[in-house]
XYZ file of C-alpha atoms in Angstrom:
650
model
C 107.312 59.573 64.215
C 109.646 61.664 61.988
C 107.469 64.436 61.743
C 106.688 64.877 65.533
C 110.430 65.307 66.590
C 110.882 68.011 63.763
C 107.972 69.875 65.177
C 109.252 69.484 68.763
C 113.293 70.527 67.757
C 111.680 73.330 66.182
C 109.142 74.115 68.847
C 111.841 74.308 71.326
C 113.854 76.358 69.317
C 110.869 78.660 68.860
C 110.427 78.533 72.124
C 114.331 79.636 73.254
C 113.969 82.348 71.194
C 111.701 84.356 73.153
C 109.938 86.500 69.806
C 113.398 88.561 69.302
C 113.380 88.566 65.049
C 109.981 89.447 64.887
C 110.038 92.036 67.119
C 111.937 94.519 65.034
C 111.694 92.917 61.550
C 110.131 94.959 58.746
C 107.239 96.713 58.604
C 105.456 96.045 55.366
C 101.799 96.992 56.263
C 99.461 94.107 55.043
C 95.497 94.404 54.473
C 94.004 92.964 58.350
C 91.358 90.369 58.292
C 87.654 91.592 59.796
C 86.773 90.234 63.287
C 83.812 88.779 62.179
C 85.690 86.301 59.559
C 88.127 85.336 62.441
C 85.092 84.209 64.707
C 84.334 81.505 62.158
C 86.025 78.346 63.176
C 87.533 77.743 59.723
C 90.903 77.861 59.436
C 93.096 80.783 57.164
C 92.633 80.114 53.379
C 95.876 78.784 52.592
C 97.707 77.935 49.287
C 97.439 74.458 48.471
C 100.942 72.723 47.926
C 102.230 68.941 46.565
C 102.983 67.480 49.784
C 106.879 67.370 50.443
C 108.735 64.239 51.423
C 108.722 63.499 55.204
C 113.072 63.987 55.144
C 112.447 67.672 53.902
C 109.463 68.649 55.576
C 111.534 68.193 58.597
C 114.418 69.812 57.193
C 112.053 72.891 56.376
C 110.617 73.317 59.994
C 113.837 72.943 61.861
C 115.563 75.836 59.891
C 112.236 77.565 59.413
C 111.730 77.996 63.492
C 115.267 78.186 64.255
C 116.033 81.282 61.584
C 112.464 82.552 62.623
C 113.075 82.872 66.753
C 116.831 83.929 67.086
C 117.242 86.791 63.705
C 118.415 89.888 66.237
C 117.486 93.074 65.567
C 119.257 94.266 62.363
C 121.230 97.205 61.773
C 121.028 99.928 58.328
C 121.794 96.849 56.007
C 123.863 97.236 53.144
C 122.932 97.679 49.340
C 124.644 93.973 49.282
C 122.798 92.734 52.241
C 119.346 94.482 50.937
C 119.786 92.281 47.690
C 120.305 89.366 49.823
C 117.383 90.168 52.179
C 115.075 90.406 49.319
C 115.364 86.663 48.500
C 115.026 85.362 51.983
C 111.594 85.131 53.320
C 110.767 87.343 56.465
C 110.768 85.589 60.202
C 106.830 86.770 60.111
C 105.826 85.150 57.290
C 108.008 81.793 58.389
C 106.878 81.363 61.817
C 103.353 82.194 59.942
C 104.369 79.433 57.958
C 105.563 77.232 60.766
C 102.209 77.780 62.734
C 100.320 76.531 59.536
C 102.494 73.362 59.483
C 101.538 73.105 63.344
C 97.715 72.997 62.121
C 97.955 70.221 59.592
C 100.278 67.778 61.151
C 99.144 68.070 64.794
C 95.481 69.938 64.703
C 94.858 67.989 68.175
C 97.435 69.836 69.870
C 96.179 73.959 68.155
C 92.787 75.448 68.606
C 91.631 76.491 65.585
C 90.616 79.747 66.960
C 93.616 80.812 68.646
C 95.616 79.651 65.276
C 93.941 82.261 62.684
C 94.222 84.870 65.790
C 98.033 84.194 65.231
C 98.151 84.206 62.240
C 96.213 87.610 61.346
C 98.448 89.490 63.951
C 101.866 87.877 61.849
C 99.807 89.411 58.737
C 99.799 93.162 60.252
C 103.009 95.656 60.974
C 104.588 94.799 64.322
C 103.636 96.786 66.765
C 100.015 97.612 65.261
C 98.905 94.274 65.702
C 95.391 94.593 66.257
C 94.081 93.310 69.868
C 90.447 91.541 70.996
C 89.373 92.181 74.537
C 86.459 89.901 75.497
C 84.613 91.734 77.909
C 82.610 88.635 79.613
C 79.612 88.791 81.917
C 79.323 85.929 83.863
C 75.418 84.097 83.364
C 74.037 83.237 87.167
C 72.814 79.513 88.047
C 69.464 81.017 88.047
C 69.476 82.261 84.493
C 69.540 86.152 85.130
C 72.440 87.956 83.983
C 73.090 91.754 85.208
C 74.216 92.949 81.665
C 73.844 96.838 82.580
C 77.121 96.105 84.651
C 79.449 95.558 81.602
C 78.354 97.813 79.151
C 77.802 100.695 81.276
C 81.505 99.908 82.397
C 82.729 99.945 78.774
C 80.576 103.101 77.645
C 82.777 104.633 80.812
C 86.070 103.464 79.501
C 85.696 104.712 75.432
C 83.303 107.781 76.301
C 85.173 111.069 75.492
C 83.896 113.090 78.869
C 84.401 116.584 76.829
C 82.061 115.772 73.777
C 78.415 115.123 73.461
C 76.726 111.401 73.472
C 78.058 109.921 70.544
C 75.591 107.371 68.670
C 77.764 104.596 69.354
C 76.204 105.181 73.324
C 72.954 104.837 72.303
C 73.672 102.073 69.924
C 75.320 99.918 72.680
C 72.706 101.238 75.275
C 69.589 99.824 73.159
C 71.613 96.333 72.455
C 70.295 93.480 74.269
C 73.187 91.303 75.212
C 70.800 88.451 76.522
C 69.925 87.558 73.396
C 73.459 88.454 71.204
C 76.798 89.290 71.766
C 78.024 92.810 70.672
C 81.627 93.618 68.703
C 82.704 97.192 69.401
C 85.557 98.202 67.228
C 87.587 101.232 68.964
C 88.754 104.121 66.572
C 89.905 107.639 66.593
C 87.906 110.175 65.301
C 89.605 113.358 64.355
C 86.448 115.648 64.611
C 85.522 114.027 68.014
C 82.364 112.486 66.391
C 81.688 108.380 65.954
C 83.702 107.209 63.159
C 81.345 105.921 60.147
C 80.814 102.014 60.118
C 81.664 100.572 57.009
C 81.656 96.905 57.920
C 78.890 94.672 56.959
C 77.304 92.452 59.837
C 77.709 89.210 59.562
C 78.125 86.425 62.834
C 77.429 89.498 65.662
C 76.078 92.733 65.153
C 79.314 95.393 65.372
C 79.260 98.901 66.065
C 82.892 101.739 65.538
C 82.833 103.690 68.559
C 85.652 106.900 69.199
C 88.016 107.362 72.029
C 90.126 109.810 72.423
C 92.341 107.662 74.756
C 91.833 103.780 73.280
C 91.308 105.366 69.319
C 94.728 104.649 68.248
C 95.769 101.219 70.093
C 93.976 98.902 67.414
C 91.437 97.324 69.845
C 88.498 95.385 69.418
C 85.833 94.457 72.140
C 83.565 91.394 72.545
C 80.466 92.258 74.678
C 78.629 88.881 75.704
C 77.237 87.012 78.617
C 79.379 83.260 79.251
C 78.403 80.476 81.438
C 81.812 79.375 82.804
C 82.027 75.451 83.031
C 83.650 73.288 85.585
C 87.279 73.606 84.928
C 90.328 72.739 88.074
C 93.664 73.897 86.931
C 94.779 77.309 85.700
C 95.560 76.114 82.765
C 91.995 75.078 82.077
C 90.553 78.185 83.243
C 93.037 79.840 81.137
C 92.343 78.052 77.867
C 88.017 78.607 78.328
C 88.838 82.214 79.514
C 90.583 82.933 76.270
C 88.468 80.732 74.065
C 85.044 81.617 75.309
C 81.905 79.916 74.266
C 80.270 83.030 73.570
C 76.368 82.030 73.779
C 73.601 83.879 71.285
C 69.874 83.015 71.645
C 68.213 84.989 68.973
C 66.068 83.305 66.359
C 67.209 82.098 63.486
C 65.683 81.875 59.843
C 65.003 78.134 59.906
C 63.901 77.893 63.854
C 61.941 80.828 65.140
C 62.248 79.830 68.687
C 65.240 80.896 70.728
C 67.609 78.375 70.690
C 70.799 78.569 72.817
C 73.791 78.431 70.947
C 77.864 78.766 71.696
C 80.409 80.365 69.252
C 83.859 80.185 69.877
C 85.614 83.131 69.858
C 89.301 83.365 70.415
C 90.558 86.686 72.107
C 94.072 87.890 73.446
C 92.576 89.190 77.006
C 90.003 88.886 79.182
C 87.894 91.315 81.451
C 84.886 89.312 83.497
C 82.878 91.902 84.594
C 80.898 90.982 87.680
C 78.370 93.050 89.946
C 77.470 92.650 93.827
C 78.597 90.359 96.521
C 78.124 87.655 94.342
C 80.296 88.800 91.708
C 82.997 89.779 94.230
C 82.756 85.934 95.579
C 83.405 84.564 92.307
C 85.987 87.282 91.228
C 88.218 85.705 94.532
C 87.830 82.241 93.564
C 89.057 83.221 90.179
C 91.996 84.882 91.823
C 92.446 82.187 94.244
C 92.855 79.903 90.805
C 95.753 82.249 90.043
C 94.872 82.967 86.078
C 97.088 84.129 83.671
C 98.059 88.049 83.567
C 95.862 88.494 80.548
C 92.796 87.580 82.296
C 91.244 90.439 84.495
C 87.928 90.529 86.801
C 86.077 94.096 87.101
C 83.767 94.211 90.452
C 80.688 96.634 90.333
C 80.548 97.763 94.203
C 79.258 100.893 95.733
C 82.702 102.792 96.971
C 82.482 102.463 101.016
C 80.195 99.939 101.242
C 80.447 97.476 104.332
C 80.303 94.645 101.298
C 84.031 96.404 100.365
C 85.283 96.462 103.765
C 84.407 92.999 104.395
C 85.696 91.497 100.887
C 89.069 93.636 101.854
C 89.206 91.301 105.156
C 89.008 88.322 103.844
C 91.002 88.891 100.514
C 93.935 88.290 102.896
C 93.817 85.031 102.718
C 94.750 85.026 99.175
C 98.550 85.302 98.593
C 99.205 87.927 95.303
C 100.842 90.957 94.948
C 101.213 94.004 92.421
C 104.387 92.073 90.937
C 102.566 88.486 90.506
C 99.976 87.987 86.823
C 97.051 89.144 88.869
C 98.636 92.198 90.438
C 96.573 94.848 90.713
C 96.541 98.386 88.854
C 95.423 100.406 91.654
C 97.628 99.626 94.572
C 95.629 101.779 97.127
C 93.188 98.160 97.199
C 93.824 95.249 99.051
C 91.286 93.059 96.580
C 92.793 90.735 93.823
C 90.279 92.567 91.502
C 89.449 96.043 90.012
C 86.838 97.334 92.122
C 84.452 100.411 89.831
C 81.314 101.609 89.854
C 80.667 101.722 86.498
C 76.854 103.054 87.146
C 78.473 106.447 89.330
C 80.852 106.927 86.350
C 78.041 106.749 83.836
C 75.878 109.175 86.149
C 78.970 111.445 86.459
C 79.721 111.286 82.915
C 75.799 112.755 82.119
C 76.555 115.420 84.609
C 79.460 116.692 83.106
C 77.511 116.626 79.859
C 74.667 118.409 80.948
C 76.926 120.913 82.602
C 77.201 120.199 86.598
C 80.831 119.690 86.443
C 81.150 120.181 90.118
C 79.169 116.206 90.748
C 81.165 115.125 88.065
C 84.730 115.013 89.847
C 83.455 113.029 92.732
C 81.104 110.762 90.799
C 84.175 109.974 88.596
C 86.589 108.960 91.421
C 83.804 106.981 92.614
C 83.287 105.145 89.562
C 87.455 104.395 89.360
C 87.160 103.529 85.784
C 90.292 104.870 84.992
C 91.996 101.962 86.096
C 90.165 99.918 83.373
C 91.183 102.158 81.213
C 94.800 102.322 81.972
C 94.775 98.581 82.099
C 93.847 98.496 78.011
C 96.209 101.109 77.241
C 99.217 99.319 78.541
C 98.955 96.010 76.795
C 97.486 97.535 73.332
C 99.531 100.520 73.002
C 101.241 100.614 69.572
C 105.215 100.280 70.261
C 107.968 99.301 67.413
C 107.804 96.215 68.734
C 105.422 92.828 68.782
C 102.558 93.700 71.553
C 102.676 91.784 74.846
C 99.084 90.260 74.463
C 100.566 88.954 70.823
C 103.757 87.865 72.303
C 101.524 85.839 74.794
C 99.407 84.200 72.177
C 102.029 82.846 69.856
C 104.039 81.468 72.831
C 101.316 79.926 74.507
C 100.152 78.100 71.022
C 103.564 77.181 70.860
C 104.017 75.529 74.271
C 101.109 74.091 74.141
C 102.058 72.400 71.048
C 105.381 71.213 72.548
C 103.815 69.867 75.573
C 101.474 67.785 73.153
C 104.518 66.716 71.108
C 106.603 65.454 73.761
C 103.359 63.615 75.536
C 102.920 62.255 72.167
C 106.544 61.203 72.013
C 106.332 59.754 75.652
C 103.175 57.431 74.658
C 105.023 56.126 71.687
C 108.112 55.364 73.840
C 106.049 53.729 75.829
C 104.162 52.388 73.863
C 107.747 50.805 71.880
C 108.569 49.235 75.589
C 105.439 47.283 75.794
C 105.784 46.034 72.455
C 109.255 45.237 73.208
C 108.211 43.446 76.406
C 105.399 41.724 75.002
C 107.464 38.559 73.724
C 108.902 38.317 76.945
C 105.626 39.089 78.660
C 104.059 36.151 76.933
C 106.677 34.139 77.653
C 106.112 34.273 81.190
C 102.774 34.050 81.365
C 103.434 30.399 79.449
C 105.991 29.532 81.995
C 103.554 30.221 84.671
C 100.942 28.824 83.380
C 102.606 25.301 82.916
C 104.051 25.991 86.658
C 100.724 26.154 87.980
C 99.400 23.222 85.869
C 102.023 21.091 86.974
C 101.551 21.978 90.477
C 97.576 21.001 90.309
C 98.681 18.092 88.664
C 101.556 16.929 91.564
C 99.169 18.211 94.334
C 96.361 15.971 92.909
C 98.623 12.914 92.506
C 99.942 13.876 96.304
C 96.524 13.850 97.308
C 95.646 10.550 96.277
C 99.169 8.614 96.895
C 99.325 10.504 100.642
C 95.644 9.718 101.854
C 95.754 6.068 100.411
C 98.582 5.476 102.679
C 96.910 7.231 105.241
C 93.877 5.242 105.489
C 96.285 2.048 105.464
C 98.175 3.227 108.078
C 98.085 1.121 111.614
C 96.550 4.427 113.262
C 93.509 4.490 111.010
C 93.432 0.462 111.332
C 93.403 0.533 115.041
C 90.200 2.313 114.676
C 87.980 -0.290 113.404
C 84.271 -1.075 114.951
C 85.413 -3.558 117.332
C 88.521 -2.032 118.868
C 86.001 1.229 119.606
C 85.540 0.086 123.653
C 88.689 0.434 124.065
C 89.818 3.188 121.742
C 86.907 5.861 122.017
C 89.119 8.152 123.109
C 91.795 7.793 120.708
C 89.745 8.454 117.704
C 90.759 12.177 117.363
C 94.400 11.540 118.810
C 94.900 9.417 115.595
C 92.752 11.620 113.077
C 94.494 14.227 113.709
C 97.724 12.846 113.376
C 96.453 11.704 109.968
C 94.929 15.032 108.538
C 98.190 17.191 109.991
C 100.655 14.594 107.923
C 99.402 13.159 105.240
C 96.914 16.047 104.421
C 98.712 17.399 100.655
C 101.867 18.937 103.435
C 104.183 18.887 100.305
C 101.998 20.974 97.827
C 101.117 23.339 100.618
C 105.276 23.971 100.470
C 105.292 24.316 97.154
C 102.087 27.084 96.434
C 104.850 28.957 98.859
C 106.858 28.722 96.001
C 104.965 29.256 93.489
C 103.690 32.582 94.773
C 106.941 33.720 95.132
C 107.749 32.927 91.579
C 104.712 34.790 90.473
C 106.213 37.594 92.320
C 109.751 37.710 91.100
C 108.302 37.267 87.784
C 106.832 40.639 88.163
C 109.116 42.630 90.447
C 107.916 46.011 89.449
C 104.469 45.418 90.836
C 104.699 42.510 92.958
C 103.435 44.372 95.813
C 99.867 44.540 94.089
C 99.345 40.480 94.718
C 97.419 39.675 96.368
C 95.283 36.274 97.404
C 91.933 37.444 99.256
C 89.753 34.497 101.045
C 87.029 32.850 99.083
C 84.107 33.800 101.246
C 82.678 30.402 99.979
C 85.312 28.504 102.106
C 84.349 26.550 104.770
C 86.139 28.443 107.712
C 85.169 28.328 111.113
C 85.350 31.092 113.651
C 87.948 30.145 116.035
C 90.857 31.873 116.885
C 93.186 29.184 114.567
C 92.353 30.028 111.104
C 91.608 33.594 111.942
C 94.680 33.936 112.800
C 96.718 31.922 109.822
C 94.517 34.029 107.369
C 95.368 37.542 109.162
C 98.848 36.027 108.648
C 99.509 34.725 105.357
C 96.783 36.855 103.932
C 97.997 38.568 100.358
C 101.006 36.537 100.671
C 100.552 33.272 98.968
C 96.646 31.030 98.969
C 96.094 29.925 102.243
C 93.508 27.130 101.465
C 95.422 24.249 102.125
C 95.704 25.459 105.503
C 92.307 26.625 105.773
C 90.494 23.350 104.938
C 92.977 21.487 107.009
C 92.305 23.310 110.159
C 88.463 22.870 108.952
C 89.120 19.159 109.153
C 90.478 18.965 112.322
C 87.739 21.264 114.265
C 84.697 20.314 112.516
C 85.202 16.573 111.295
C 87.365 15.169 113.788
C 84.773 16.150 116.867
C 82.167 14.926 114.949
C 83.800 11.496 114.099
C 85.097 11.793 117.984
C 81.096 11.993 119.302
C 79.890 9.797 116.987
C 82.384 6.943 118.408
C 81.732 7.698 121.688
C 77.857 7.420 121.218
C 78.354 3.870 119.430
C 79.922 2.600 122.373
C 77.195 3.726 124.863
C 74.583 2.507 122.650
C 75.991 -0.993 122.468
C 76.556 -1.082 125.793
C 73.422 0.135 126.566
C 71.353 -2.195 124.316
C 73.691 -5.222 125.298
C 72.828 -4.348 128.814
C 69.663 -3.946 128.262
C 69.385 -7.529 126.324
C 70.870 -9.369 129.345
C 68.614 -7.898 131.935
C 65.078 -8.946 129.781
C 67.133 -12.567 129.603
C 67.540 -12.576 133.436
C 63.602 -11.584 134.092
C 62.384 -14.187 131.699
C 64.633 -16.233 133.577
C 62.848 -15.453 136.834
C 59.377 -16.186 135.257
C 60.340 -19.937 134.467
C 61.380 -19.920 131.188
C 64.794 -22.354 130.558
C 68.431 -20.826 130.703
C 68.412 -21.875 126.438
C 65.854 -19.197 126.408
C 67.113 -16.950 128.169
C 70.710 -17.102 126.316
C 68.968 -16.643 123.239
C 67.323 -13.335 124.277
C 70.762 -12.172 125.702
C 72.963 -13.415 122.405
C 70.187 -11.475 120.049
C 70.757 -8.190 121.813
C 74.050 -8.487 121.956
C 74.280 -9.643 117.891
C 72.092 -6.908 117.636
C 73.798 -4.131 119.242
C 77.190 -4.949 117.714
C 75.728 -5.237 114.142
C 74.241 -1.552 114.403
C 77.786 -0.696 115.636
C 79.642 -2.117 113.353
C 77.270 -0.777 109.861
C 76.800 2.687 111.346
C 81.102 3.153 112.586
C 82.220 1.741 109.438
C 79.677 3.809 107.246
C 80.847 7.170 109.047
C 84.795 6.442 108.632
C 83.960 5.812 104.727
C 82.195 8.988 104.604
C 84.795 10.259 106.816
C 87.314 8.707 103.967
C 85.658 10.550 101.233
C 85.002 13.840 102.477
C 88.571 14.121 103.322
C 89.438 13.386 99.430
C 86.762 15.322 98.413
C 87.904 18.780 100.477
C 91.521 18.008 99.303
C 90.351 18.270 95.412
C 88.543 21.121 96.545
C 91.204 23.132 98.222
C 93.658 22.260 94.994
C 91.588 23.676 92.434
C 91.144 27.228 94.925
C 94.479 27.707 94.867
C 95.361 26.790 91.078
C 92.177 29.536 90.545
C 93.554 32.225 93.220
C 97.206 31.582 91.474
C 95.798 32.277 88.188
C 93.964 35.256 89.208
C 96.581 36.204 90.841
C 98.642 36.420 87.587
C 95.599 38.160 85.733
C 95.029 41.214 88.150
C 99.129 41.491 88.193
C 99.425 41.941 84.343
C 95.550 44.270 84.504
C 97.044 46.449 87.391
C 100.409 46.878 85.910
């Protein structure tokens, strides 16, 4: 935790300083690092040091970052001040050391490619830093890339109009970007000829181009094709375009067949080159995403075409202005990107070299390549201070590291808060578990005692089998009274209190508690249970209420119908036996025989009625008890699941 806080304070002080100390410090010239070596993902080699204690590391980081960013522009120092400054580490060296500390301590928040590029710039004199620009040709969905547009645009921007065709121009035309990228180092040549290429090719091929306008800006260009990923936010888009994964499909020594590989390459600025209507639509989407000021788009469009006029109309839907980051250097255009015709510019350049000067002016103006050249010169021109793209790079690295440290600190604070509340949460869970178990035990005891009292109640005894002849219509009234008064009334009230205790135990997430009705419950499709379910759904379990209504609306009517049916059957059987006895009497049999027949029918009817009614009463009693046990069990499970859902959602 201590190193994280120290880095956060160091980064906070660094960003607030606006790099003022770096902009005007001494100009000790050191050897710059080759572009090919910097393309490697390995960090720059540093001197191995013995690890310091955490407290000393924090102290040094705080002191180093504060002095690096808050040093003002120095006047001509005195002899004493010069002697003191000789023993003091320069701010640029301190900033480089701070960046290396970031790479060691928080590598997950700092991209090594961008960090290596920043360290390379800090090793160079202020205002003379090498600026790396990526000229990317986005790959189309069908796999076909129009790489000629980007090559012709680069050639027109760097070429000397008054000189002959240079050797680097021929090399650029012959290079196949579909197989591998190309690095172009821009140098100034005194005689107007190509500067000799003394670099040894390593990762990518490299050529050295001489340019009368951009030759002294220490500019390096990476020309490659690029397949953008599915990014959404402006930060993700900027990170992807400033560290593009450059595609190369050239066969290697190990694998003879072409294999597509991605090589991450950090740059200061990016220029996306599109062609035609598809490139213009992609450029409009890029402008809508509001990228950084170091990212621009150029589209090859024929001047005066209907496509360009239609795009100018459609571009009014995008909010931008020349003062905003993606404003245009060309104030005459209403499009949020550079509109060029690199092929027309190359044709005009060739015409001028062939002696047709009258054609050059028209074609060069139509090509509109000057705005690309002006944009590159404005951002890479040598000054007495650190160049703007380098400032943007260092500020972006520090800002992202600070955001990462703040996020890490918030996560640690949240983790500590959760650890502190863990004991309280466990105690609450144990208490709620005991209350749920206590409620379930009390509900089972209430169910047994209350139903025993109900089935020994005079209302239930009044429904004996031999009283059905005059009490058959009272079955519904008596059984409904028993179910309403004796079927878990206290448990139903206590479960409401129990649900309230669960909600009160987790006040911050209590609205997330819900007790949905189990689809396996026996609910009839009548307005009664549906209304209750809709009224109390989500507040507390309604299994007891729904079970009671199931008994009242399903089992009680069935018991009432059985009682009436048994009375009618008994009366019918008794009447038939009496009629049979009368017929036998008139047939000549004696009174004793006829009375025996009538008595036999009466006994059979009453015995059958007694057996079936007693069985029905016993079955109904057992069903009420069983449904009560099921309701208690379901309520217990629902409350326990509600507590689990609260913990999961919280």
